[in-house]
PDB file of N, CA, C and O in Angstrom:
ATOM      1  N   UNK A   1     -44.096 122.004  24.932  1.00  0.00           N
ATOM      2  CA  UNK A   1     -44.913 122.641  25.961  1.00  0.00           C
ATOM      3  C   UNK A   1     -46.054 121.708  26.404  1.00  0.00           C
ATOM      4  O   UNK A   1     -46.325 121.577  27.586  1.00  0.00           O
ATOM      5  N   UNK A   2     -46.684 121.073  25.430  1.00  0.00           N
ATOM      6  CA  UNK A   2     -47.798 120.185  25.797  1.00  0.00           C
ATOM      7  C   UNK A   2     -47.317 119.061  26.706  1.00  0.00           C
ATOM      8  O   UNK A   2     -48.016 118.667  27.626  1.00  0.00           O
ATOM      9  N   UNK A   3     -46.132 118.529  26.429  1.00  0.00           N
ATOM     10  CA  UNK A   3     -45.611 117.441  27.259  1.00  0.00           C
ATOM     11  C   UNK A   3     -45.330 117.897  28.681  1.00  0.00           C
ATOM     12  O   UNK A   3     -45.533 117.130  29.633  1.00  0.00           O
ATOM     13  N   UNK A   4     -44.891 119.121  28.844  1.00  0.00           N
ATOM     14  CA  UNK A   4     -44.647 119.667  30.182  1.00  0.00           C
ATOM     15  C   UNK A   4     -45.969 119.739  30.943  1.00  0.00           C
ATOM     16  O   UNK A   4     -46.057 119.307  32.095  1.00  0.00           O
ATOM     17  N   UNK A   5     -46.988 120.268  30.282  1.00  0.00           N
ATOM     18  CA  UNK A   5     -48.296 120.386  30.940  1.00  0.00           C
ATOM     19  C   UNK A   5     -48.890 119.012  31.254  1.00  0.00           C
ATOM     20  O   UNK A   5     -49.484 118.818  32.315  1.00  0.00           O
ATOM     21  N   UNK A   6     -48.749 118.080  30.337  1.00  0.00           N
ATOM     22  CA  UNK A   6     -49.274 116.735  30.593  1.00  0.00           C
ATOM     23  C   UNK A   6     -48.515 116.048  31.721  1.00  0.00           C
ATOM     24  O   UNK A   6     -49.116 115.398  32.564  1.00  0.00           O
ATOM     25  N   UNK A   7     -47.200 116.201  31.730  1.00  0.00           N
ATOM     26  CA  UNK A   7     -46.394 115.604  32.798  1.00  0.00           C
ATOM     27  C   UNK A   7     -46.825 116.138  34.158  1.00  0.00           C
ATOM     28  O   UNK A   7     -46.874 115.412  35.149  1.00  0.00           O
ATOM     29  N   UNK A   8     -47.156 117.440  34.213  1.00  0.00           N
ATOM     30  CA  UNK A   8     -47.571 118.074  35.460  1.00  0.00           C
ATOM     31  C   UNK A   8     -49.067 117.925  35.721  1.00  0.00           C
ATOM     32  O   UNK A   8     -49.583 118.492  36.692  1.00  0.00           O
ATOM     33  N   UNK A   9     -49.765 117.192  34.857  1.00  0.00           N
ATOM     34  CA  UNK A   9     -51.221 116.997  34.954  1.00  0.00           C
ATOM     35  C   UNK A   9     -51.966 118.335  34.954  1.00  0.00           C
ATOM     36  O   UNK A   9     -52.996 118.481  35.599  1.00  0.00           O
ATOM     37  N   UNK A  10     -51.435 119.296  34.217  1.00  0.00           N
ATOM     38  CA  UNK A  10     -52.085 120.603  34.052  1.00  0.00           C
ATOM     39  C   UNK A  10     -52.912 120.532  32.766  1.00  0.00           C
ATOM     40  O   UNK A  10     -52.521 121.048  31.717  1.00  0.00           O
ATOM     41  N   UNK A  11     -54.051 119.862  32.875  1.00  0.00           N
ATOM     42  CA  UNK A  11     -54.854 119.576  31.692  1.00  0.00           C
ATOM     43  C   UNK A  11     -55.502 120.811  31.097  1.00  0.00           C
ATOM     44  O   UNK A  11     -55.736 120.870  29.890  1.00  0.00           O
ATOM     45  N   UNK A  12     -55.772 121.804  31.908  1.00  0.00           N
ATOM     46  CA  UNK A  12     -56.361 123.040  31.387  1.00  0.00           C
ATOM     47  C   UNK A  12     -55.392 123.714  30.420  1.00  0.00           C
ATOM     48  O   UNK A  12     -55.758 124.098  29.312  1.00  0.00           O
ATOM     49  N   UNK A  13     -54.142 123.832  30.825  1.00  0.00           N
ATOM     50  CA  UNK A  13     -53.146 124.452  29.948  1.00  0.00           C
ATOM     51  C   UNK A  13     -52.824 123.562  28.757  1.00  0.00           C
ATOM     52  O   UNK A  13     -52.613 124.048  27.645  1.00  0.00           O
ATOM     53  N   UNK A  14     -52.782 122.268  28.979  1.00  0.00           N
ATOM     54  CA  UNK A  14     -52.537 121.346  27.866  1.00  0.00           C
ATOM     55  C   UNK A  14     -53.649 121.470  26.831  1.00  0.00           C
ATOM     56  O   UNK A  14     -53.382 121.451  25.622  1.00  0.00           O
ATOM     57  N   UNK A  15     -54.881 121.626  27.285  1.00  0.00           N
ATOM     58  CA  UNK A  15     -56.008 121.782  26.363  1.00  0.00           C
ATOM     59  C   UNK A  15     -55.835 123.036  25.507  1.00  0.00           C
ATOM     60  O   UNK A  15     -56.140 123.020  24.311  1.00  0.00           O
ATOM     61  N   UNK A  16     -55.325 124.102  26.091  1.00  0.00           N
ATOM     62  CA  UNK A  16     -55.082 125.328  25.328  1.00  0.00           C
ATOM     63  C   UNK A  16     -54.076 125.068  24.211  1.00  0.00           C
ATOM     64  O   UNK A  16     -54.258 125.518  23.077  1.00  0.00           O
ATOM     65  N   UNK A  17     -53.024 124.330  24.523  1.00  0.00           N
ATOM     66  CA  UNK A  17     -52.007 124.001  23.515  1.00  0.00           C
ATOM     67  C   UNK A  17     -52.612 123.111  22.431  1.00  0.00           C
ATOM     68  O   UNK A  17     -52.427 123.372  21.232  1.00  0.00           O
ATOM     69  N   UNK A  18     -53.347 122.078  22.824  1.00  0.00           N
ATOM     70  CA  UNK A  18     -53.946 121.185  21.831  1.00  0.00           C
ATOM     71  C   UNK A  18     -54.983 121.908  20.974  1.00  0.00           C
ATOM     72  O   UNK A  18     -55.113 121.607  19.782  1.00  0.00           O
ATOM     73  N   UNK A  19     -55.706 122.847  21.558  1.00  0.00           N
ATOM     74  CA  UNK A  19     -56.681 123.621  20.780  1.00  0.00           C
ATOM     75  C   UNK A  19     -55.963 124.389  19.671  1.00  0.00           C
ATOM     76  O   UNK A  19     -56.381 124.384  18.513  1.00  0.00           O
ATOM     77  N   UNK A  20     -54.872 125.032  20.032  1.00  0.00           N
ATOM     78  CA  UNK A  20     -54.118 125.807  19.042  1.00  0.00           C
ATOM     79  C   UNK A  20     -53.491 124.882  17.995  1.00  0.00           C
ATOM     80  O   UNK A  20     -53.532 125.178  16.797  1.00  0.00           O
ATOM     81  N   UNK A  21     -52.929 123.779  18.426  1.00  0.00           N
ATOM     82  CA  UNK A  21     -52.337 122.839  17.470  1.00  0.00           C
ATOM     83  C   UNK A  21     -53.392 122.286  16.510  1.00  0.00           C
ATOM     84  O   UNK A  21     -53.119 122.117  15.315  1.00  0.00           O
ATOM     85  N   UNK A  22     -54.584 122.017  17.012  1.00  0.00           N
ATOM     86  CA  UNK A  22     -55.632 121.483  16.135  1.00  0.00           C
ATOM     87  C   UNK A  22     -56.115 122.539  15.146  1.00  0.00           C
ATOM     88  O   UNK A  22     -56.564 122.195  14.052  1.00  0.00           O
ATOM     89  N   UNK A  23     -55.991 123.807  15.504  1.00  0.00           N
ATOM     90  CA  UNK A  23     -56.305 124.878  14.553  1.00  0.00           C
ATOM     91  C   UNK A  23     -55.241 124.960  13.467  1.00  0.00           C
ATOM     92  O   UNK A  23     -55.546 125.216  12.301  1.00  0.00           O
ATOM     93  N   UNK A  24     -54.000 124.751  13.859  1.00  0.00           N
ATOM     94  CA  UNK A  24     -52.896 124.821  12.907  1.00  0.00           C
ATOM     95  C   UNK A  24     -52.831 123.594  11.996  1.00  0.00           C
ATOM     96  O   UNK A  24     -52.395 123.697  10.848  1.00  0.00           O
ATOM     97  N   UNK A  25     -53.251 122.447  12.516  1.00  0.00           N
ATOM     98  CA  UNK A  25     -53.195 121.174  11.765  1.00  0.00           C
ATOM     99  C   UNK A  25     -54.553 120.494  11.814  1.00  0.00           C
ATOM    100  O   UNK A  25     -54.710 119.446  12.474  1.00  0.00           O
ATOM    101  N   UNK A  26     -55.569 121.047  11.158  1.00  0.00           N
ATOM    102  CA  UNK A  26     -56.919 120.487  11.284  1.00  0.00           C
ATOM    103  C   UNK A  26     -57.062 119.064  10.757  1.00  0.00           C
ATOM    104  O   UNK A  26     -57.976 118.355  11.167  1.00  0.00           O
ATOM    105  N   UNK A  27     -56.174 118.626   9.911  1.00  0.00           N
ATOM    106  CA  UNK A  27     -56.265 117.262   9.382  1.00  0.00           C
ATOM    107  C   UNK A  27     -55.765 116.219  10.381  1.00  0.00           C
ATOM    108  O   UNK A  27     -56.056 115.029  10.224  1.00  0.00           O
ATOM    109  N   UNK A  28     -55.073 116.646  11.409  1.00  0.00           N
ATOM    110  CA  UNK A  28     -54.541 115.707  12.414  1.00  0.00           C
ATOM    111  C   UNK A  28     -55.585 115.509  13.501  1.00  0.00           C
ATOM    112  O   UNK A  28     -55.640 116.235  14.489  1.00  0.00           O
ATOM    113  N   UNK A  29     -56.417 114.490  13.324  1.00  0.00           N
ATOM    114  CA  UNK A  29     -57.522 114.267  14.267  1.00  0.00           C
ATOM    115  C   UNK A  29     -57.043 113.777  15.625  1.00  0.00           C
ATOM    116  O   UNK A  29     -57.777 113.864  16.609  1.00  0.00           O
ATOM    117  N   UNK A  30     -55.807 113.282  15.701  1.00  0.00           N
ATOM    118  CA  UNK A  30     -55.298 112.858  17.006  1.00  0.00           C
ATOM    119  C   UNK A  30     -55.175 114.051  17.956  1.00  0.00           C
ATOM    120  O   UNK A  30     -55.297 113.896  19.171  1.00  0.00           O
ATOM    121  N   UNK A  31     -54.985 115.234  17.404  1.00  0.00           N
ATOM    122  CA  UNK A  31     -54.938 116.433  18.251  1.00  0.00           C
ATOM    123  C   UNK A  31     -56.304 116.712  18.855  1.00  0.00           C
ATOM    124  O   UNK A  31     -56.398 117.156  20.006  1.00  0.00           O
ATOM    125  N   UNK A  32     -57.355 116.444  18.098  1.00  0.00           N
ATOM    126  CA  UNK A  32     -58.704 116.621  18.647  1.00  0.00           C
ATOM    127  C   UNK A  32     -58.986 115.590  19.725  1.00  0.00           C
ATOM    128  O   UNK A  32     -59.626 115.885  20.735  1.00  0.00           O
ATOM    129  N   UNK A  33     -58.498 114.375  19.530  1.00  0.00           N
ATOM    130  CA  UNK A  33     -58.629 113.338  20.570  1.00  0.00           C
ATOM    131  C   UNK A  33     -57.945 113.798  21.851  1.00  0.00           C
ATOM    132  O   UNK A  33     -58.511 113.731  22.944  1.00  0.00           O
ATOM    133  N   UNK A  34     -56.721 114.302  21.703  1.00  0.00           N
ATOM    134  CA  UNK A  34     -55.960 114.750  22.868  1.00  0.00           C
ATOM    135  C   UNK A  34     -56.607 115.964  23.523  1.00  0.00           C
ATOM    136  O   UNK A  34     -56.646 116.062  24.751  1.00  0.00           O
ATOM    137  N   UNK A  35     -57.139 116.865  22.703  1.00  0.00           N
ATOM    138  CA  UNK A  35     -57.852 118.025  23.245  1.00  0.00           C
ATOM    139  C   UNK A  35     -59.076 117.559  24.030  1.00  0.00           C
ATOM    140  O   UNK A  35     -59.305 117.991  25.164  1.00  0.00           O
ATOM    141  N   UNK A  36     -59.842 116.664  23.446  1.00  0.00           N
ATOM    142  CA  UNK A  36     -61.028 116.158  24.131  1.00  0.00           C
ATOM    143  C   UNK A  36     -60.695 115.474  25.444  1.00  0.00           C
ATOM    144  O   UNK A  36     -61.363 115.682  26.458  1.00  0.00           O
ATOM    145  N   UNK A  37     -59.635 114.695  25.440  1.00  0.00           N
ATOM    146  CA  UNK A  37     -59.218 114.009  26.659  1.00  0.00           C
ATOM    147  C   UNK A  37     -58.805 115.016  27.731  1.00  0.00           C
ATOM    148  O   UNK A  37     -59.183 114.882  28.902  1.00  0.00           O
ATOM    149  N   UNK A  38     -58.055 116.035  27.339  1.00  0.00           N
ATOM    150  CA  UNK A  38     -57.649 117.061  28.311  1.00  0.00           C
ATOM    151  C   UNK A  38     -58.856 117.810  28.853  1.00  0.00           C
ATOM    152  O   UNK A  38     -58.909 118.134  30.044  1.00  0.00           O
ATOM    153  N   UNK A  39     -59.827 118.065  28.003  1.00  0.00           N
ATOM    154  CA  UNK A  39     -61.028 118.768  28.463  1.00  0.00           C
ATOM    155  C   UNK A  39     -61.803 117.926  29.478  1.00  0.00           C
ATOM    156  O   UNK A  39     -62.312 118.454  30.468  1.00  0.00           O
ATOM    157  N   UNK A  40     -61.887 116.623  29.247  1.00  0.00           N
ATOM    158  CA  UNK A  40     -62.549 115.746  30.220  1.00  0.00           C
ATOM    159  C   UNK A  40     -61.821 115.812  31.556  1.00  0.00           C
ATOM    160  O   UNK A  40     -62.436 115.960  32.612  1.00  0.00           O
ATOM    161  N   UNK A  41     -60.495 115.729  31.506  1.00  0.00           N
ATOM    162  CA  UNK A  41     -59.700 115.733  32.736  1.00  0.00           C
ATOM    163  C   UNK A  41     -59.658 117.099  33.412  1.00  0.00           C
ATOM    164  O   UNK A  41     -59.284 117.185  34.590  1.00  0.00           O
ATOM    165  N   UNK A  42     -60.051 118.147  32.701  1.00  0.00           N
ATOM    166  CA  UNK A  42     -60.092 119.475  33.317  1.00  0.00           C
ATOM    167  C   UNK A  42     -61.531 119.886  33.635  1.00  0.00           C
ATOM    168  O   UNK A  42     -61.854 121.064  33.727  1.00  0.00           O
ATOM    169  N   UNK A  43     -62.389 118.876  33.799  1.00  0.00           N
ATOM    170  CA  UNK A  43     -63.789 119.089  34.206  1.00  0.00           C
ATOM    171  C   UNK A  43     -64.590 119.918  33.206  1.00  0.00           C
ATOM    172  O   UNK A  43     -65.428 120.732  33.599  1.00  0.00           O
ATOM    173  N   UNK A  44     -64.351 119.683  31.913  1.00  0.00           N
ATOM    174  CA  UNK A  44     -65.125 120.339  30.853  1.00  0.00           C
ATOM    175  C   UNK A  44     -65.629 119.281  29.872  1.00  0.00           C
ATOM    176  O   UNK A  44     -65.317 119.318  28.688  1.00  0.00           O
ATOM    177  N   UNK A  45     -66.393 118.309  30.386  1.00  0.00           N
ATOM    178  CA  UNK A  45     -66.798 117.197  29.530  1.00  0.00           C
ATOM    179  C   UNK A  45     -67.682 117.611  28.361  1.00  0.00           C
ATOM    180  O   UNK A  45     -67.597 117.019  27.280  1.00  0.00           O
ATOM    181  N   UNK A  46     -68.509 118.610  28.545  1.00  0.00           N
ATOM    182  CA  UNK A  46     -69.367 119.066  27.454  1.00  0.00           C
ATOM    183  C   UNK A  46     -68.559 119.593  26.276  1.00  0.00           C
ATOM    184  O   UNK A  46     -68.880 119.331  25.119  1.00  0.00           O
ATOM    185  N   UNK A  47     -67.499 120.307  26.581  1.00  0.00           N
ATOM    186  CA  UNK A  47     -66.633 120.838  25.531  1.00  0.00           C
ATOM    187  C   UNK A  47     -65.840 119.730  24.845  1.00  0.00           C
ATOM    188  O   UNK A  47     -65.402 119.884  23.700  1.00  0.00           O
ATOM    189  N   UNK A  48     -65.656 118.611  25.526  1.00  0.00           N
ATOM    190  CA  UNK A  48     -64.879 117.499  24.970  1.00  0.00           C
ATOM    191  C   UNK A  48     -65.658 116.689  23.942  1.00  0.00           C
ATOM    192  O   UNK A  48     -65.062 116.075  23.053  1.00  0.00           O
ATOM    193  N   UNK A  49     -66.968 116.669  24.051  1.00  0.00           N
ATOM    194  CA  UNK A  49     -67.785 115.789  23.219  1.00  0.00           C
ATOM    195  C   UNK A  49     -67.534 115.933  21.722  1.00  0.00           C
ATOM    196  O   UNK A  49     -67.304 114.931  21.041  1.00  0.00           O
ATOM    197  N   UNK A  50     -67.563 117.151  21.157  1.00  0.00           N
ATOM    198  CA  UNK A  50     -67.369 117.226  19.700  1.00  0.00           C
ATOM    199  C   UNK A  50     -65.978 116.786  19.246  1.00  0.00           C
ATOM    200  O   UNK A  50     -65.830 116.229  18.151  1.00  0.00           O
ATOM    201  N   UNK A  51     -64.984 116.978  20.087  1.00  0.00           N
ATOM    202  CA  UNK A  51     -63.620 116.597  19.708  1.00  0.00           C
ATOM    203  C   UNK A  51     -63.445 115.081  19.724  1.00  0.00           C
ATOM    204  O   UNK A  51     -62.880 114.503  18.786  1.00  0.00           O
ATOM    205  N   UNK A  52     -63.943 114.441  20.750  1.00  0.00           N
ATOM    206  CA  UNK A  52     -63.844 112.987  20.832  1.00  0.00           C
ATOM    207  C   UNK A  52     -64.689 112.320  19.746  1.00  0.00           C
ATOM    208  O   UNK A  52     -64.258 111.348  19.118  1.00  0.00           O
ATOM    209  N   UNK A  53     -65.868 112.869  19.506  1.00  0.00           N
ATOM    210  CA  UNK A  53     -66.748 112.337  18.461  1.00  0.00           C
ATOM    211  C   UNK A  53     -66.111 112.490  17.084  1.00  0.00           C
ATOM    212  O   UNK A  53     -66.146 111.562  16.270  1.00  0.00           O
ATOM    213  N   UNK A  54     -65.507 113.648  16.825  1.00  0.00           N
ATOM    214  CA  UNK A  54     -64.852 113.880  15.534  1.00  0.00           C
ATOM    215  C   UNK A  54     -63.717 112.888  15.311  1.00  0.00           C
ATOM    216  O   UNK A  54     -63.535 112.373  14.199  1.00  0.00           O
ATOM    217  N   UNK A  55     -62.968 112.600  16.352  1.00  0.00           N
ATOM    218  CA  UNK A  55     -61.879 111.634  16.235  1.00  0.00           C
ATOM    219  C   UNK A  55     -62.424 110.255  15.868  1.00  0.00           C
ATOM    220  O   UNK A  55     -61.935 109.609  14.935  1.00  0.00           O
ATOM    221  N   UNK A  56     -63.435 109.814  16.585  1.00  0.00           N
ATOM    222  CA  UNK A  56     -63.994 108.487  16.320  1.00  0.00           C
ATOM    223  C   UNK A  56     -64.685 108.412  14.963  1.00  0.00           C
ATOM    224  O   UNK A  56     -64.657 107.367  14.303  1.00  0.00           O
ATOM    225  N   UNK A  57     -65.283 109.518  14.531  1.00  0.00           N
ATOM    226  CA  UNK A  57     -65.889 109.544  13.198  1.00  0.00           C
ATOM    227  C   UNK A  57     -64.820 109.425  12.114  1.00  0.00           C
ATOM    228  O   UNK A  57     -65.032 108.776  11.095  1.00  0.00           O
ATOM    229  N   UNK A  58     -63.671 110.048  12.345  1.00  0.00           N
ATOM    230  CA  UNK A  58     -62.597 110.049  11.346  1.00  0.00           C
ATOM    231  C   UNK A  58     -61.851 108.725  11.300  1.00  0.00           C
ATOM    232  O   UNK A  58     -61.455 108.269  10.223  1.00  0.00           O
ATOM    233  N   UNK A  59     -61.626 108.119  12.462  1.00  0.00           N
ATOM    234  CA  UNK A  59     -60.861 106.868  12.525  1.00  0.00           C
ATOM    235  C   UNK A  59     -61.543 105.878  13.474  1.00  0.00           C
ATOM    236  O   UNK A  59     -61.040 105.589  14.561  1.00  0.00           O
ATOM    237  N   UNK A  60     -62.681 105.349  13.073  1.00  0.00           N
ATOM    238  CA  UNK A  60     -63.452 104.476  13.978  1.00  0.00           C
ATOM    239  C   UNK A  60     -62.731 103.180  14.357  1.00  0.00           C
ATOM    240  O   UNK A  60     -63.065 102.572  15.370  1.00  0.00           O
ATOM    241  N   UNK A  61     -61.765 102.767  13.583  1.00  0.00           N
ATOM    242  CA  UNK A  61     -61.052 101.523  13.872  1.00  0.00           C
ATOM    243  C   UNK A  61     -59.637 101.776  14.381  1.00  0.00           C
ATOM    244  O   UNK A  61     -58.778 100.885  14.312  1.00  0.00           O
ATOM    245  N   UNK A  62     -59.395 102.964  14.920  1.00  0.00           N
ATOM    246  CA  UNK A  62     -58.068 103.275  15.454  1.00  0.00           C
ATOM    247  C   UNK A  62     -57.721 102.318  16.587  1.00  0.00           C
ATOM    248  O   UNK A  62     -58.605 101.757  17.243  1.00  0.00           O
ATOM    249  N   UNK A  63     -56.433 102.141  16.798  1.00  0.00           N
ATOM    250  CA  UNK A  63     -55.977 101.235  17.864  1.00  0.00           C
ATOM    251  C   UNK A  63     -56.523 101.630  19.229  1.00  0.00           C
ATOM    252  O   UNK A  63     -56.756 100.780  20.083  1.00  0.00           O
ATOM    253  N   UNK A  64     -56.725 102.925  19.431  1.00  0.00           N
ATOM    254  CA  UNK A  64     -57.192 103.421  20.728  1.00  0.00           C
ATOM    255  C   UNK A  64     -58.689 103.737  20.741  1.00  0.00           C
ATOM    256  O   UNK A  64     -59.175 104.376  21.672  1.00  0.00           O
ATOM    257  N   UNK A  65     -59.410 103.286  19.725  1.00  0.00           N
ATOM    258  CA  UNK A  65     -60.830 103.638  19.609  1.00  0.00           C
ATOM    259  C   UNK A  65     -61.642 103.200  20.826  1.00  0.00           C
ATOM    260  O   UNK A  65     -62.505 103.949  21.298  1.00  0.00           O
ATOM    261  N   UNK A  66     -61.374 102.022  21.352  1.00  0.00           N
ATOM    262  CA  UNK A  66     -62.129 101.559  22.527  1.00  0.00           C
ATOM    263  C   UNK A  66     -61.859 102.447  23.738  1.00  0.00           C
ATOM    264  O   UNK A  66     -62.786 102.784  24.484  1.00  0.00           O
ATOM    265  N   UNK A  67     -60.617 102.847  23.925  1.00  0.00           N
ATOM    266  CA  UNK A  67     -60.276 103.735  25.041  1.00  0.00           C
ATOM    267  C   UNK A  67     -60.938 105.103  24.861  1.00  0.00           C
ATOM    268  O   UNK A  67     -61.458 105.676  25.827  1.00  0.00           O
ATOM    269  N   UNK A  68     -60.950 105.601  23.635  1.00  0.00           N
ATOM    270  CA  UNK A  68     -61.581 106.906  23.375  1.00  0.00           C
ATOM    271  C   UNK A  68     -63.088 106.801  23.568  1.00  0.00           C
ATOM    272  O   UNK A  68     -63.712 107.713  24.128  1.00  0.00           O
ATOM    273  N   UNK A  69     -63.676 105.694  23.149  1.00  0.00           N
ATOM    274  CA  UNK A  69     -65.115 105.502  23.379  1.00  0.00           C
ATOM    275  C   UNK A  69     -65.435 105.495  24.879  1.00  0.00           C
ATOM    276  O   UNK A  69     -66.455 106.031  25.308  1.00  0.00           O
ATOM    277  N   UNK A  70     -64.566 104.910  25.671  1.00  0.00           N
ATOM    278  CA  UNK A  70     -64.768 104.893  27.126  1.00  0.00           C
ATOM    279  C   UNK A  70     -64.702 106.313  27.687  1.00  0.00           C
ATOM    280  O   UNK A  70     -65.509 106.687  28.546  1.00  0.00           O
ATOM    281  N   UNK A  71     -63.765 107.104  27.215  1.00  0.00           N
ATOM    282  CA  UNK A  71     -63.660 108.499  27.663  1.00  0.00           C
ATOM    283  C   UNK A  71     -64.896 109.280  27.218  1.00  0.00           C
ATOM    284  O   UNK A  71     -65.435 110.088  27.981  1.00  0.00           O
ATOM    285  N   UNK A  72     -65.356 109.014  26.005  1.00  0.00           N
ATOM    286  CA  UNK A  72     -66.560 109.686  25.501  1.00  0.00           C
ATOM    287  C   UNK A  72     -67.779 109.309  26.336  1.00  0.00           C
ATOM    288  O   UNK A  72     -68.598 110.177  26.680  1.00  0.00           O
ATOM    289  N   UNK A  73     -67.908 108.035  26.697  1.00  0.00           N
ATOM    290  CA  UNK A  73     -69.026 107.612  27.573  1.00  0.00           C
ATOM    291  C   UNK A  73     -68.956 108.329  28.915  1.00  0.00           C
ATOM    292  O   UNK A  73     -69.972 108.782  29.446  1.00  0.00           O
ATOM    293  N   UNK A  74     -67.750 108.434  29.464  1.00  0.00           N
ATOM    294  CA  UNK A  74     -67.551 109.131  30.731  1.00  0.00           C
ATOM    295  C   UNK A  74     -67.970 110.601  30.608  1.00  0.00           C
ATOM    296  O   UNK A  74     -68.660 111.134  31.481  1.00  0.00           O
ATOM    297  N   UNK A  75     -67.569 111.242  29.509  1.00  0.00           N
ATOM    298  CA  UNK A  75     -67.921 112.644  29.307  1.00  0.00           C
ATOM    299  C   UNK A  75     -69.437 112.803  29.183  1.00  0.00           C
ATOM    300  O   UNK A  75     -70.027 113.721  29.780  1.00  0.00           O
ATOM    301  N   UNK A  76     -70.068 111.925  28.421  1.00  0.00           N
ATOM    302  CA  UNK A  76     -71.533 112.000  28.267  1.00  0.00           C
ATOM    303  C   UNK A  76     -72.238 111.779  29.603  1.00  0.00           C
ATOM    304  O   UNK A  76     -73.232 112.438  29.899  1.00  0.00           O
ATOM    305  N   UNK A  77     -71.732 110.867  30.400  1.00  0.00           N
ATOM    306  CA  UNK A  77     -72.338 110.606  31.720  1.00  0.00           C
ATOM    307  C   UNK A  77     -72.211 111.839  32.612  1.00  0.00           C
ATOM    308  O   UNK A  77     -73.155 112.175  33.338  1.00  0.00           O
ATOM    309  N   UNK A  78     -71.083 112.499  32.560  1.00  0.00           N
ATOM    310  CA  UNK A  78     -70.898 113.716  33.359  1.00  0.00           C
ATOM    311  C   UNK A  78     -71.870 114.808  32.928  1.00  0.00           C
ATOM    312  O   UNK A  78     -72.479 115.480  33.762  1.00  0.00           O
ATOM    313  N   UNK A  79     -72.029 114.960  31.620  1.00  0.00           N
ATOM    314  CA  UNK A  79     -72.948 115.978  31.100  1.00  0.00           C
ATOM    315  C   UNK A  79     -74.375 115.636  31.486  1.00  0.00           C
ATOM    316  O   UNK A  79     -75.154 116.508  31.859  1.00  0.00           O
ATOM    317  N   UNK A  80     -74.724 114.358  31.452  1.00  0.00           N
ATOM    318  CA  UNK A  80     -76.090 113.933  31.787  1.00  0.00           C
ATOM    319  C   UNK A  80     -76.418 114.207  33.242  1.00  0.00           C
ATOM    320  O   UNK A  80     -77.580 114.423  33.590  1.00  0.00           O
ATOM    321  N   UNK A  81     -75.400 114.208  34.108  1.00  0.00           N
ATOM    322  CA  UNK A  81     -75.644 114.474  35.538  1.00  0.00           C
ATOM    323  C   UNK A  81     -75.949 115.939  35.810  1.00  0.00           C
ATOM    324  O   UNK A  81     -76.428 116.284  36.869  1.00  0.00           O
ATOM    325  N   UNK A  82     -75.623 116.814  34.873  1.00  0.00           N
ATOM    326  CA  UNK A  82     -75.888 118.236  35.092  1.00  0.00           C
ATOM    327  C   UNK A  82     -77.338 118.444  35.066  1.00  0.00           C
ATOM    328  O   UNK A  82     -78.160 118.947  35.240  1.00  0.00           O
TER     329      UNK A  82
END
């Protein structure tokens, strides 16, 4: 289901799926990364901050850490404009 929503760029619905998956598998921090990314893309950057931060705190040297940091900076900039 998440892949269908992502393929269709329906980030709001994808975020709902990732939220539920992260509740079911709290040890899988990549789900929080994906949830945070979907929240940014669905114009909810404030809600994305704790998820992206948690991912980077858990795996600061992940292969995608620089990309996630860029998304986190973008989310923080959006929140700061409010």
